[in-house]
Coordinates of N, CA and C in Angstrom, one line a residue:
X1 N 222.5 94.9 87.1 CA 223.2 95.7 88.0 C 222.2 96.2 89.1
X2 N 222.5 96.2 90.0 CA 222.2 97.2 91.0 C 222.1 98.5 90.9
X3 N 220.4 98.4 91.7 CA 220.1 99.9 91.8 C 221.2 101.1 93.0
X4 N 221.9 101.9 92.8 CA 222.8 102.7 93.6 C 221.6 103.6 94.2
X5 N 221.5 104.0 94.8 CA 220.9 104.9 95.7 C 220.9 106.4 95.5
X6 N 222.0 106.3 94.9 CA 222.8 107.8 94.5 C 221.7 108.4 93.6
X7 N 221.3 107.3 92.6 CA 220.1 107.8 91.4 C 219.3 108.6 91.9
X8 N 219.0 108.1 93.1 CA 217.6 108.2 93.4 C 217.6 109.9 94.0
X9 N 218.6 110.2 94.4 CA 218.7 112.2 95.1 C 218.7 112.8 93.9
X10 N 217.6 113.9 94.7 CA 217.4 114.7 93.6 C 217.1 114.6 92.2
X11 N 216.3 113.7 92.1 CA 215.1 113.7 91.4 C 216.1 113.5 89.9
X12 N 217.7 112.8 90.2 CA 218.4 112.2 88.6 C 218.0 112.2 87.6
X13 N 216.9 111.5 87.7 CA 216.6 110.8 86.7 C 215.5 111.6 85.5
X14 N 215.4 112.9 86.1 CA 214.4 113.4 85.5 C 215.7 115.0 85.0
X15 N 217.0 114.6 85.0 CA 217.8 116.1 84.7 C 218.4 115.4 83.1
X16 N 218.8 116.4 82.6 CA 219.8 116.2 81.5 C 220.5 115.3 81.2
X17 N 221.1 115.1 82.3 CA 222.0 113.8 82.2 C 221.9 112.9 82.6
X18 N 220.8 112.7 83.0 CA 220.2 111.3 83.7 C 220.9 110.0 83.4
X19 N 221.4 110.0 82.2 CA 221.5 109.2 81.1 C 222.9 108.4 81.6
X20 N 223.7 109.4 82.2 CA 224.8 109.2 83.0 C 224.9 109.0 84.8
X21 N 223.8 109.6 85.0 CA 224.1 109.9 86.4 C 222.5 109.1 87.2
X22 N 221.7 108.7 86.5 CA 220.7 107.7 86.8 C 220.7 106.8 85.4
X23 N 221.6 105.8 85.6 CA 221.8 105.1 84.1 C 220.5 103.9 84.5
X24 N 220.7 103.3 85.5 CA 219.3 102.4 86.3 C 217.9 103.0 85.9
X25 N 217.9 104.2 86.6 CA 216.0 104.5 86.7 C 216.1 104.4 85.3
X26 N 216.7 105.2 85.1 CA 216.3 105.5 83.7 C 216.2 104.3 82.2
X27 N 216.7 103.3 82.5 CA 216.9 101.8 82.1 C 215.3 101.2 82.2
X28 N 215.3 101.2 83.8 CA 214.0 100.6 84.1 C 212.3 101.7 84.1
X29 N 212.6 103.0 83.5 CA 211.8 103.9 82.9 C 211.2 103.1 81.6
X30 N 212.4 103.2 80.8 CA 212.6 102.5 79.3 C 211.7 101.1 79.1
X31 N 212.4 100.3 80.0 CA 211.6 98.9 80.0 C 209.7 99.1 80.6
X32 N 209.9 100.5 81.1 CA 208.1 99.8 81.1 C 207.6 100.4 80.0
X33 N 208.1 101.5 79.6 CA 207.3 101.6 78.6 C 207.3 101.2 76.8
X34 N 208.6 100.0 77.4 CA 208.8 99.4 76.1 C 207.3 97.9 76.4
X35 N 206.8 97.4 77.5 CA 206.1 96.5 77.7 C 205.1 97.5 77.6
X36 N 204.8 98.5 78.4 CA 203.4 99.0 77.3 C 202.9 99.3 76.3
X37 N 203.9 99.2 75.1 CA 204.2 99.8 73.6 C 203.3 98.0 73.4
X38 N 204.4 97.3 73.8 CA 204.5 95.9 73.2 C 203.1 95.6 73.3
X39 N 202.2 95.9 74.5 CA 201.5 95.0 75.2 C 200.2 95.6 73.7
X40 N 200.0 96.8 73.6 CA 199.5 97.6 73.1 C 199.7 97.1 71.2
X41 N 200.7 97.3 71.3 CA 201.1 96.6 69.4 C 200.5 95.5 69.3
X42 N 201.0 94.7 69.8 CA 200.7 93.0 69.8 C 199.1 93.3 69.7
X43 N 198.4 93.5 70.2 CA 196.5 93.3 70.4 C 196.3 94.6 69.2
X44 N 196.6 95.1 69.0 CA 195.9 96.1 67.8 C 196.6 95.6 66.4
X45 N 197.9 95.2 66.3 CA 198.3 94.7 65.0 C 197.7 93.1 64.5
X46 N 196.9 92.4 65.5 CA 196.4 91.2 65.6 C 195.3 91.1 64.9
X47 N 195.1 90.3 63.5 CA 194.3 91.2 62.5 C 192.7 89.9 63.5
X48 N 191.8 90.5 63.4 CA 190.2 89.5 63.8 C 190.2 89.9 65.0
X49 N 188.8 89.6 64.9 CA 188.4 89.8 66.7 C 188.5 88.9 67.7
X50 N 188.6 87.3 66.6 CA 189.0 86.7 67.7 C 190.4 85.8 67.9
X51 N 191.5 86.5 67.1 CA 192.6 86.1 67.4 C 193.3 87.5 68.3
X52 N 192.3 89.0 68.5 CA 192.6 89.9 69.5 C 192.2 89.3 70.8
X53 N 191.1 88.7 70.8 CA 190.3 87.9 72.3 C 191.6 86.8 72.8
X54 N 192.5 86.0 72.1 CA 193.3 85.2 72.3 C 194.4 86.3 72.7
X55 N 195.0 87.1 72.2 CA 196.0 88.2 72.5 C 196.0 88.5 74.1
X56 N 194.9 88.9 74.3 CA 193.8 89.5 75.5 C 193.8 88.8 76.3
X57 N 193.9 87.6 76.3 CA 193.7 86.5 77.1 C 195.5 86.0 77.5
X58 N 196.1 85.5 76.5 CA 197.1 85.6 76.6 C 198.2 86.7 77.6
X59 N 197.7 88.2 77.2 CA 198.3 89.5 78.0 C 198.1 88.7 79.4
X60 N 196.7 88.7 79.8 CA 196.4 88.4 81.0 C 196.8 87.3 82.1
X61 N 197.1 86.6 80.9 CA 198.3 85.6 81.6 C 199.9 85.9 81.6
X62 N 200.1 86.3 80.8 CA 201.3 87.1 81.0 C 201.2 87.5 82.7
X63 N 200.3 88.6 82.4 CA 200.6 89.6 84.1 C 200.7 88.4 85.5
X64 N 199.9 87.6 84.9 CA 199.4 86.6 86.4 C 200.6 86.1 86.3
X65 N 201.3 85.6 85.1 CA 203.1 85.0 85.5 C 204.3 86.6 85.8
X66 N 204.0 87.4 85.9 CA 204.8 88.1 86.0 C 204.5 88.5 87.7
X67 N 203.2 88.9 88.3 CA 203.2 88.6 89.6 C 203.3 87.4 90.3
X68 N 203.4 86.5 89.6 CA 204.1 85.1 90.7 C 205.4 85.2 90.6
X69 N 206.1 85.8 89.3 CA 207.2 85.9 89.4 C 207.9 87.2 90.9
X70 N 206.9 88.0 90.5 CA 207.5 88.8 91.6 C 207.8 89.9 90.9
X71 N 207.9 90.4 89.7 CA 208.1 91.2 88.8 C 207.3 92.4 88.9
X72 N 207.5 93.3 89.7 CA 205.9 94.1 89.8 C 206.2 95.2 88.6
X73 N 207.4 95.6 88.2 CA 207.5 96.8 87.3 C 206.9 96.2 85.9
X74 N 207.5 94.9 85.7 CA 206.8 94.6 84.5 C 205.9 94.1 84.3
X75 N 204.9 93.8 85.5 CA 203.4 93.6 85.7 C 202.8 94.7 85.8
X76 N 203.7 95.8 86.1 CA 202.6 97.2 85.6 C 202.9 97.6 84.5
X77 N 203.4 97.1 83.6 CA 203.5 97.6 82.0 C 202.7 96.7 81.3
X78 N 202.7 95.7 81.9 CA 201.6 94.5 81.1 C 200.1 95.0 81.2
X79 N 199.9 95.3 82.5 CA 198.8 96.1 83.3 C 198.1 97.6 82.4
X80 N 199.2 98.6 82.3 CA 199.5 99.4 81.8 C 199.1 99.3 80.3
X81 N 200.0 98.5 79.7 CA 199.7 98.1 78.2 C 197.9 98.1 78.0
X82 N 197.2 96.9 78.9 CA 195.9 96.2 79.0 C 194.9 97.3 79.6
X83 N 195.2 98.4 79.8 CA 194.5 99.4 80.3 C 194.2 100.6 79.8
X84 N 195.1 100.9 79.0 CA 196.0 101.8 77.5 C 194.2 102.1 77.0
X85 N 194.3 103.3 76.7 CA 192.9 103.9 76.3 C 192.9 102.8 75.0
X86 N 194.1 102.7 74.2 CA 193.9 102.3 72.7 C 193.2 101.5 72.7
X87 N 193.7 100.2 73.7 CA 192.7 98.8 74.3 C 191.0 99.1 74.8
X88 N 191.2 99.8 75.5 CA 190.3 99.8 76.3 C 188.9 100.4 75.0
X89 N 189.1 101.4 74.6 CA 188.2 101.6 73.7 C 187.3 101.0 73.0
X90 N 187.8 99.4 72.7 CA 187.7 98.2 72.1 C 186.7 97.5 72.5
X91 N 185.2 98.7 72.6 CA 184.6 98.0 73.5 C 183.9 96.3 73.5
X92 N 183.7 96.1 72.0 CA 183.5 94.4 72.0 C 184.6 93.5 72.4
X93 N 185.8 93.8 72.0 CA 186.8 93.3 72.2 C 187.2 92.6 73.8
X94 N 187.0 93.8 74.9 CA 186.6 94.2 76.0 C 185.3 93.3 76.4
X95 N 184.6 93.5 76.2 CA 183.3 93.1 76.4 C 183.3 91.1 76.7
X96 N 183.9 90.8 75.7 CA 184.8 89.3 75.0 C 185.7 88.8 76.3
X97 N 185.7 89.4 77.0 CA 186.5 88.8 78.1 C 185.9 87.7 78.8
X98 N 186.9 86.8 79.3 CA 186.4 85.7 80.3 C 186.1 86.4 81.6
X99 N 185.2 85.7 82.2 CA 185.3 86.0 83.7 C 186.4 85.8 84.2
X100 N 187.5 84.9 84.3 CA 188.2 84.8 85.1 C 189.7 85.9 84.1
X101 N 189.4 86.5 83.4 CA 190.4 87.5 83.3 C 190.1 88.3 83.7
X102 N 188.4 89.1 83.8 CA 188.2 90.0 84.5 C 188.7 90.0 85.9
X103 N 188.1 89.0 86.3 CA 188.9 89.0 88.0 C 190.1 89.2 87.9
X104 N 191.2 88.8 87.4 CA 192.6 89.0 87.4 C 192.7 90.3 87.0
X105 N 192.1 90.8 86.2 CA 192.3 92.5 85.6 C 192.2 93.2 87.3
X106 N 190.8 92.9 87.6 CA 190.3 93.9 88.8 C 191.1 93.7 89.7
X107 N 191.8 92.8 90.1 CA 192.9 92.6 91.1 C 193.8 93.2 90.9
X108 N 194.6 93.2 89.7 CA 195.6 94.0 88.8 C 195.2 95.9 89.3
X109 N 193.7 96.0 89.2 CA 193.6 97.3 89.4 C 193.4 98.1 90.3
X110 N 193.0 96.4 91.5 CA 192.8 97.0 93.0 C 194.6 97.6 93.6
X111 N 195.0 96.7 92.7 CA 196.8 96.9 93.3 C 197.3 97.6 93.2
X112 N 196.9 97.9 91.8 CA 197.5 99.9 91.4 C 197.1 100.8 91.4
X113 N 196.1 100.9 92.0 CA 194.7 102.1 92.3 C 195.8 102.9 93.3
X114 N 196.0 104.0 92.3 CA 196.4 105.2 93.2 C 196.2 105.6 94.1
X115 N 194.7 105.5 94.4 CA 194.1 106.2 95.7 C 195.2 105.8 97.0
X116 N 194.9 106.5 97.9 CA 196.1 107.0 99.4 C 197.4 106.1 99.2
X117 N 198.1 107.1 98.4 CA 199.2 106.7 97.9 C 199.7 105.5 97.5
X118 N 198.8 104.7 96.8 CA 199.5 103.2 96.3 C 199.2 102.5 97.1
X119 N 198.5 102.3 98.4 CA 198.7 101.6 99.7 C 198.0 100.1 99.6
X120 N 197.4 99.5 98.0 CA 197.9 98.4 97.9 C 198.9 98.3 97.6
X121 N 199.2 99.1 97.0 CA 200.6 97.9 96.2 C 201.7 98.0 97.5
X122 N 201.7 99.3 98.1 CA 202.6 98.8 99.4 C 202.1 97.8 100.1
X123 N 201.2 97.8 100.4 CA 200.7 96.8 101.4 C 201.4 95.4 100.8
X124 N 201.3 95.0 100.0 CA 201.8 93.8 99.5 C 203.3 93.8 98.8
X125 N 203.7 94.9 98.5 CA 205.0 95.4 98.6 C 206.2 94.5 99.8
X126 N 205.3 95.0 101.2 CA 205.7 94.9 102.4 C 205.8 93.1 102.8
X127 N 204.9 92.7 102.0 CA 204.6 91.3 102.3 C 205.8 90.1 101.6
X128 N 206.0 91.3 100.6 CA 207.2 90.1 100.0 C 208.3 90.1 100.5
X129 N 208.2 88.7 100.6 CA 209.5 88.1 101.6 C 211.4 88.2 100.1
X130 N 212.0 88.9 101.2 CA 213.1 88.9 101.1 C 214.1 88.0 100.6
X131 N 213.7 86.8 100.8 CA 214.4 85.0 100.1 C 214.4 85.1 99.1
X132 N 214.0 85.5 98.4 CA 213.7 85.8 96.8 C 214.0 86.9 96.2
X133 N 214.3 86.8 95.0 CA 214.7 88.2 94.3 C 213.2 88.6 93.8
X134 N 213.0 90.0 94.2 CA 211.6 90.5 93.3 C 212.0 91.8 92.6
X135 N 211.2 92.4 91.9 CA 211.5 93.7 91.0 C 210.5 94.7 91.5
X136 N 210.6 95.9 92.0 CA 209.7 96.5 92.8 C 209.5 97.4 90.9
X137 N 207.9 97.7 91.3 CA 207.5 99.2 90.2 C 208.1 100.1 90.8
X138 N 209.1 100.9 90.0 CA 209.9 101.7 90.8 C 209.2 103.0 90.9
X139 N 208.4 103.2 90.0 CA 207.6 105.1 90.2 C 207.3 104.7 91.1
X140 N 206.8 104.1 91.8 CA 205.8 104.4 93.1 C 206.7 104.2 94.3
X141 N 208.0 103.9 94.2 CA 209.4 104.1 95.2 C 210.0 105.3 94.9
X142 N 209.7 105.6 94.0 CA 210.4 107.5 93.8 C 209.3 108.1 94.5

């Protein structure tokens, strides 16, 4: 379905009945933080350190097919998941990375770096062409 616009006044999705009257945000609330649960389960229920390193590596391609896809909400729960203090703590685990996941991480985090309001991820936001269907990360459209 389509996102109605209506959700989006006054702040729906965060009242009582959101559940009725922003059935969307609140849908695609749900889904990221069911992909950061996931992202998070999957690498900590993964028994060895190096069938976690394969997890890890795997996540990371995930994200890289989810931004070709165009998917940005659920390239920031994958993101999100891979960033999750639980992970990150993990310092050998962490450590075990390839170089070329790193680079995809750091890109991953130049994108979503908060700083002056998101203005990568708008920046490239802006860039995606229209011909295509894409999924914007919606908190940062609220």
């Amino acid at each position: 379905e389509r996102l109605d616009g209506l959700q989006l006044l006054n702040c729906r999705w965060m009242k009582s009945d959101a559940h009725e009257t922003a059935r969307e945000v609140v849908g695609l609330s749900k889904h990221y933080n069911r992909i950061v649960s996931w992202v998070v389960r999957e690498t900590l229920v993964t028994p060895g350190h190096k069938k976690r390193q394969k997890v890890l590596a795997h996540m990371v391609k995930v994200a890289q097919a989810l931004h070709g896809l165009r998917d940005y909400l659920s390239l920031a729960g994958v993101y999100g998941g891979l960033t999750h203090y639980s992970i990150t703590r993990l310092k050998k685990l962490m450590a075990g990375q390839s170089e070329a996941d790193r680079a995809v991480m750091e890109r991953f985090t130049s994108l979503f770096d908060p700083l002056s309001n998101n203005k990568n991820y708008r920046r490239e936001w802006e860039t995606v062409s229209r011909d295509r269907p894409a999924v914007p990360y919606i908190a940062i459209h609220l």
